[in-house]
XYZ file of C-alpha atoms in Angstrom:
395
model
C 7.826 1.528 -24.419
C 7.446 -1.707 -22.449
C 3.637 -1.381 -22.345
C 1.211 -1.043 -25.257
C -1.009 1.666 -23.817
C -3.324 1.800 -26.844
C -4.020 -1.959 -26.950
C -7.672 -2.940 -26.426
C -8.585 -3.688 -22.831
C -10.224 -6.972 -21.767
C -13.970 -6.737 -21.302
C -15.528 -7.455 -17.892
C -19.241 -6.788 -18.389
C -21.454 -6.423 -15.311
C -25.140 -7.261 -15.086
C -27.596 -4.424 -14.394
C -27.191 -3.131 -10.859
C -30.708 -4.244 -9.899
C -29.693 -7.830 -10.684
C -26.671 -7.754 -8.361
C -27.373 -9.011 -4.812
C -27.778 -6.293 -2.202
C -28.789 -8.065 0.996
C -27.767 -8.078 4.646
C -24.170 -9.015 3.851
C -23.922 -5.869 1.697
C -24.966 -3.579 4.540
C -22.508 -1.936 6.909
C -22.775 -2.332 10.659
C -23.477 1.184 11.876
C -21.124 0.944 14.867
C -18.197 0.123 12.603
C -18.484 2.992 10.125
C -15.175 4.794 9.729
C -15.000 8.246 11.201
C -11.257 8.695 11.798
C -9.501 10.619 9.039
C -5.792 11.322 8.582
C -5.083 14.295 6.298
C -8.248 13.508 4.401
C -7.687 9.786 4.253
C -9.786 7.212 6.125
C -7.842 4.964 8.474
C -8.124 2.108 5.949
C -7.397 2.293 2.229
C -8.915 -0.396 -0.044
C -6.062 -2.126 -1.862
C -7.301 -3.539 -5.172
C -4.382 -5.663 -6.316
C -6.914 -8.310 -5.260
C -8.976 -7.382 -8.342
C -6.528 -9.357 -10.477
C -5.214 -12.827 -11.203
C -2.296 -12.089 -8.890
C -4.457 -12.930 -5.863
C -7.748 -14.310 -7.190
C -9.083 -16.649 -9.838
C -10.653 -15.443 -13.047
C -14.194 -16.334 -11.910
C -13.799 -14.070 -8.888
C -12.565 -10.966 -10.681
C -14.994 -11.341 -13.595
C -18.002 -11.715 -11.285
C -19.882 -9.219 -9.110
C -17.902 -9.723 -5.871
C -15.445 -6.865 -6.582
C -18.357 -4.476 -7.076
C -20.123 -5.684 -3.956
C -16.907 -5.373 -1.900
C -16.283 -1.839 -3.200
C -19.883 -0.826 -2.534
C -19.768 -2.176 1.019
C -16.498 -0.369 1.648
C -17.964 2.914 0.443
C -20.989 2.420 2.669
C -18.604 2.027 5.611
C -16.817 5.259 4.701
C -13.805 3.362 3.383
C -13.654 5.544 0.320
C -10.070 5.449 -0.967
C -9.057 2.847 -3.566
C -5.475 1.966 -4.434
C -4.810 0.350 -7.801
C -2.050 0.168 -10.424
C -1.406 -0.898 -14.022
C 0.974 -3.498 -12.609
C -1.967 -5.219 -10.891
C -3.234 -6.892 -14.050
C -6.776 -5.781 -14.871
C -7.396 -4.162 -11.467
C -7.948 -0.654 -12.902
C -10.501 -1.994 -15.375
C -12.492 -3.955 -12.802
C -12.416 -1.150 -10.239
C -13.405 1.410 -12.849
C -16.317 -0.682 -14.060
C -17.544 -1.205 -10.491
C -17.383 2.502 -9.616
C -19.097 3.486 -12.858
C -21.966 1.094 -12.037
C -22.218 2.612 -8.552
C -22.131 6.232 -9.711
C -25.730 7.034 -8.701
C -25.124 5.999 -5.095
C -21.488 7.146 -5.017
C -20.599 9.960 -7.458
C -16.982 10.653 -8.379
C -16.437 13.275 -5.700
C -17.372 10.803 -2.946
C -14.222 8.676 -3.235
C -10.498 8.991 -3.848
C -8.588 7.140 -6.576
C -4.918 6.217 -6.209
C -3.027 4.639 -9.066
C 0.588 4.333 -10.130
C 2.875 4.724 -13.127
C 6.224 3.304 -14.178
C 5.799 -0.388 -13.438
C 3.822 -2.713 -15.708
C 3.412 -6.480 -16.060
C 5.974 -6.321 -18.879
C 8.582 -4.243 -17.014
C 9.511 -0.703 -16.020
C 9.199 2.471 -18.091
C 9.803 5.811 -16.338
C 10.106 7.924 -19.501
C 7.904 11.033 -19.617
C 6.228 9.729 -22.781
C 5.258 6.460 -21.087
C 3.955 8.306 -18.028
C 1.770 10.532 -20.195
C 0.348 7.491 -22.015
C -0.077 5.534 -18.787
C -2.069 8.334 -17.150
C -4.303 8.626 -20.206
C -5.016 4.886 -20.071
C -5.706 4.951 -16.316
C -8.161 7.812 -16.766
C -9.921 5.791 -19.468
C -10.001 2.577 -17.464
C -11.209 4.286 -14.303
C -13.856 6.358 -16.143
C -12.697 9.660 -14.690
C -11.081 12.908 -15.843
C -8.745 13.236 -12.864
C -6.752 11.073 -10.476
C -6.480 12.004 -6.813
C -3.046 10.435 -6.227
C -0.452 8.978 -8.584
C 2.631 7.204 -7.274
C 5.826 6.530 -9.172
C 5.730 2.785 -8.619
C 8.494 0.754 -6.903
C 11.215 3.343 -7.326
C 13.984 1.168 -5.862
C 14.061 -0.948 -9.019
C 14.975 2.080 -11.131
C 16.844 4.365 -8.712
C 20.249 3.907 -7.152
C 19.293 2.148 -3.903
C 22.413 3.459 -2.123
C 22.214 0.755 0.555
C 25.310 -0.587 2.327
C 23.366 -3.859 2.694
C 20.143 -4.845 0.997
C 18.775 -6.933 3.848
C 18.831 -5.980 7.530
C 17.591 -3.453 10.049
C 17.980 -0.084 8.315
C 17.188 2.191 11.281
C 20.893 3.031 11.494
C 20.353 5.036 8.290
C 18.796 7.694 10.548
C 21.846 7.832 12.794
C 25.363 6.476 12.747
C 25.193 5.138 9.188
C 23.649 8.192 7.491
C 26.559 8.641 5.124
C 26.521 5.040 3.860
C 22.848 5.434 3.000
C 23.313 8.839 1.318
C 21.355 10.567 4.064
C 23.911 12.935 5.516
C 22.750 16.569 5.316
C 25.704 17.400 3.033
C 24.586 14.661 0.606
C 21.038 15.922 0.156
C 21.577 17.425 -3.278
C 23.590 14.565 -4.715
C 22.555 12.374 -7.624
C 24.610 9.245 -7.769
C 23.976 7.792 -11.210
C 21.773 8.162 -14.248
C 19.291 5.965 -12.385
C 18.443 8.815 -10.021
C 18.006 11.181 -12.975
C 15.315 8.808 -14.298
C 13.415 9.279 -11.034
C 13.718 13.057 -11.198
C 12.571 13.142 -14.814
C 9.558 10.971 -14.070
C 8.493 12.971 -10.999
C 8.962 16.227 -12.930
C 6.462 14.906 -15.483
C 3.978 14.021 -12.729
C 4.393 17.505 -11.259
C 3.575 18.936 -14.677
C 0.415 16.839 -14.902
C -0.514 18.032 -11.423
C 0.415 21.712 -11.563
C -0.121 22.628 -15.206
C -2.819 20.231 -16.385
C -4.799 19.339 -13.249
C -5.327 15.683 -14.113
C -3.469 14.654 -10.956
C -4.212 16.154 -7.547
C -1.274 14.699 -5.554
C 2.035 13.058 -6.483
C 3.871 10.379 -4.533
C 6.535 7.694 -4.682
C 6.139 4.109 -3.537
C 8.448 1.226 -2.834
C 9.896 -1.092 -0.211
C 13.234 0.122 1.303
C 12.619 3.053 3.608
C 16.129 4.596 3.348
C 15.809 4.686 -0.443
C 12.377 6.294 -0.267
C 13.648 8.918 2.177
C 16.766 9.672 0.144
C 14.759 10.072 -3.071
C 12.108 12.236 -1.384
C 14.872 14.554 -0.153
C 16.512 14.562 -3.575
C 13.267 15.431 -5.318
C 12.612 18.379 -3.037
C 16.176 19.701 -3.434
C 16.522 19.189 -7.205
C 12.970 19.985 -8.351
C 12.226 22.661 -5.771
C 9.039 21.067 -4.468
C 8.258 17.938 -2.439
C 6.229 14.910 -3.297
C 2.937 14.909 -1.445
C 2.991 11.293 -0.291
C 5.249 8.308 0.243
C 4.016 4.736 0.543
C 6.021 1.768 1.780
C 4.842 -1.755 2.543
C 5.635 -4.452 5.135
C 7.259 -1.894 7.443
C 4.513 -1.573 10.053
C 3.864 -5.193 10.944
C 4.321 -7.648 13.805
C 7.681 -8.634 12.227
C 8.942 -5.166 11.219
C 7.717 -1.819 12.544
C 10.630 0.381 11.480
C 8.284 2.791 9.717
C 7.674 4.232 13.182
C 11.276 5.500 13.264
C 11.409 6.643 9.629
C 8.008 8.336 9.498
C 9.126 11.341 11.510
C 11.963 12.074 9.046
C 9.879 12.374 5.872
C 8.200 15.658 6.794
C 11.077 17.692 8.242
C 13.719 16.452 5.807
C 11.734 16.029 2.587
C 8.533 18.061 2.991
C 6.316 14.989 2.587
C 2.817 15.658 3.846
C 1.585 12.068 4.281
C 3.178 8.680 4.755
C 1.074 5.576 4.017
C 1.771 1.969 4.932
C 0.583 -1.153 3.143
C 0.551 -4.936 3.554
C -0.087 -5.370 7.297
C 0.080 -9.153 6.826
C 3.572 -8.750 5.331
C 2.807 -10.097 1.854
C 0.871 -13.032 3.403
C 3.858 -13.975 5.605
C 1.599 -13.810 8.666
C -1.035 -16.169 7.318
C -1.351 -19.943 7.805
C -0.776 -20.369 4.065
C 1.901 -17.844 3.028
C 3.061 -17.266 -0.516
C 4.982 -20.253 -1.898
C 7.758 -17.889 -2.944
C 8.308 -15.168 -0.359
C 11.309 -12.789 -0.343
C 11.865 -13.080 3.433
C 14.909 -15.086 4.631
C 14.310 -18.640 5.837
C 14.683 -17.610 9.486
C 11.773 -15.182 9.168
C 9.588 -17.689 7.327
C 10.258 -20.375 9.948
C 9.526 -17.954 12.792
C 6.250 -17.053 11.067
C 5.301 -20.735 10.912
C 5.917 -20.991 14.666
C 3.771 -17.889 15.148
C 0.908 -19.565 13.282
C 1.210 -22.598 15.568
C 1.303 -20.357 18.645
C -1.799 -18.475 17.525
C -3.773 -21.699 17.401
C -3.667 -21.668 21.194
C -6.064 -18.704 21.220
C -7.856 -19.270 17.902
C -8.086 -22.730 16.356
C -9.824 -21.388 13.245
C -6.544 -20.326 11.655
C -7.337 -16.609 11.621
C -5.656 -15.825 14.929
C -2.321 -14.635 13.567
C -3.627 -12.576 10.602
C -6.253 -11.015 12.877
C -3.585 -10.073 15.426
C -1.330 -8.772 12.655
C -4.055 -6.496 11.291
C -4.971 -5.256 14.750
C -1.319 -4.528 15.540
C -0.778 -2.526 12.364
C -3.968 -0.546 12.991
C -2.912 0.164 16.561
C 0.539 1.431 15.588
C -0.814 3.317 12.542
C -3.372 5.056 14.718
C -0.643 6.087 17.120
C 1.581 7.646 14.441
C -1.120 8.979 12.091
C -0.591 6.693 9.094
C -3.403 5.270 6.889
C -3.146 1.564 6.117
C -3.687 0.070 2.645
C -5.234 -3.391 3.034
C -5.884 -5.776 0.179
C -9.568 -6.725 0.230
C -11.318 -9.309 -1.935
C -14.685 -10.129 -0.393
C -17.530 -8.736 1.668
C -16.286 -10.777 4.635
C -12.826 -9.177 4.430
C -14.313 -5.680 4.318
C -16.464 -6.382 7.385
C -13.496 -7.936 9.222
C -11.189 -4.978 8.493
C -13.542 -2.307 9.736
C -14.346 -4.461 12.778
C -10.620 -4.738 13.581
C -10.224 -0.964 13.275
C -13.212 -0.411 15.576
C -11.738 -2.775 18.182
C -8.508 -0.772 18.159
C -9.939 2.740 17.799
C -13.101 2.605 19.913
C -12.651 -0.365 22.222
C -9.010 0.133 23.251
C -7.930 -3.361 22.242
C -4.258 -2.469 22.240
C -4.403 -1.624 25.945
C -5.729 -5.029 27.022
C -3.203 -7.229 28.779
C -4.105 -10.448 26.928
C -3.657 -8.750 23.544
C -0.358 -7.162 24.545
C 0.895 -10.557 25.714
C -0.005 -12.158 22.395
C 1.816 -9.443 20.472
C 4.930 -9.885 22.587
C 4.878 -13.660 22.280
C 4.743 -13.430 18.466
C 7.421 -10.727 18.243
C 9.664 -12.752 20.563
C 9.730 -15.501 17.945
C 11.300 -13.070 15.456
C 13.458 -11.482 18.136
C 14.889 -14.852 19.135
C 16.350 -15.360 15.640
C 17.521 -11.721 15.331
C 14.867 -11.031 12.683
C 12.614 -8.547 14.426
C 12.646 -5.316 12.412
C 14.665 -7.015 9.649
C 13.876 -5.750 6.122
C 14.479 -8.410 3.517
C 16.208 -7.565 0.254
C 13.878 -6.067 -2.343
C 12.321 -8.987 -4.226
C-alpha cells in the first residue's frame, strides 16, 4: 500500500467552543441563506482542500478559522463538505471542527463527501487499500458513515482513451465518438488492465454501500469529461449498476463550459443521478495571482492575465475577475442543475460565495446587460486565441 493508514494522525487541538469568537462576522445574513437544492444538495458545496498546507499556511489550518468558516457555512445552509485524504490533513481538521459543533449541528444536519484511491504518496485502488482508507476517513471525521465517496482522479489509473489529451473534447459526443471509446457498440469494452482496476475499486465501494451501509452514495471524480463518461458507462454495463455521482472540475468556467454539453449524457447513457462541478476559478487561473505552476497552456495563461487587466476597468480592487468567474459558474450551474464545489478558507469567502449565489439566483444578475457584456469581453480573450472551451492535458 502507498499509504500507511494505521499511522498516528497529527493533532490539531481546538480550544473550548465558548473561547472561540462568535461575533457579527460569524452570523449569516438572513437574505443570503441558501434555499435552492439540487437532488438534496445545496447550490454550493464547501470544498475543504483549503484546510491543508496545499492552499494555506500552518497557522491558518491549526487555528480556529476553519471551524468558524464551517460553522458560518452551516448557518447559511451550506451543509455539504467535500474533503479527501489527498488534501493533507483536511479530513482531520474538518472532523475536529464538526465534532466541536455537534451540539449546534448534529451529524444528520450535514453531508460528508470524501474520496479514496489518491493519497499524498501516490495512487492505490486495491480493494484492501479502499477498505483501510474508508476506516481511516470514518475515524478522522468522527462518524460511522460517509454520505458520498468518490474514486479520486480516475484518469490517472484508467485508460484515458483520448485521441488528444488537450483540446475541445465536445466532439466526443458526436463525430469522434469512436476515437474516445464512446460509440454505443463500445460501451461494454475494457481496453486494458487499467480499466479493470477502476471496476475492481468501484465494486468494493458498491459493497461498502450496499452490504455494509458505511457509504450512502458512490461516485467517480476527475478532470477529462470523455474519460469520466466512458468509465461511468463501463461501470454500469460491467457491474450492473451505475455510480450515483460524477464530479469534474474546471469545466464550467469563464474559460471552459463544456460540462454543459456533457452533463446531459451522463444520465441517459450511464445512469448517473447527479453531476457536480468544482473549481469555478479554474484552479486559480482566473485570479490576479494564479498558481505559479498551472497546467493550462501558455496561450490560456496569457489570456487570463489580459482578463485580469480588463477586469480592473470595473473593479480596481483586484476581485473583479474572480467575482465574475464565480457568478458565471453559479449562473450556468443554476441553469443546468449542477451543484458547485467551491474552496473556502475564511469567513469572508463564505459570505462572498453565498452573496454571489443570491445575486444570481434571486436578483437575476445574469440577465443584466452590463454583466453579460463583461462575460463576453472576458470570453472573447480566450476565443481570440482559440482557447475558449479548451481542456488542458491532465496535470
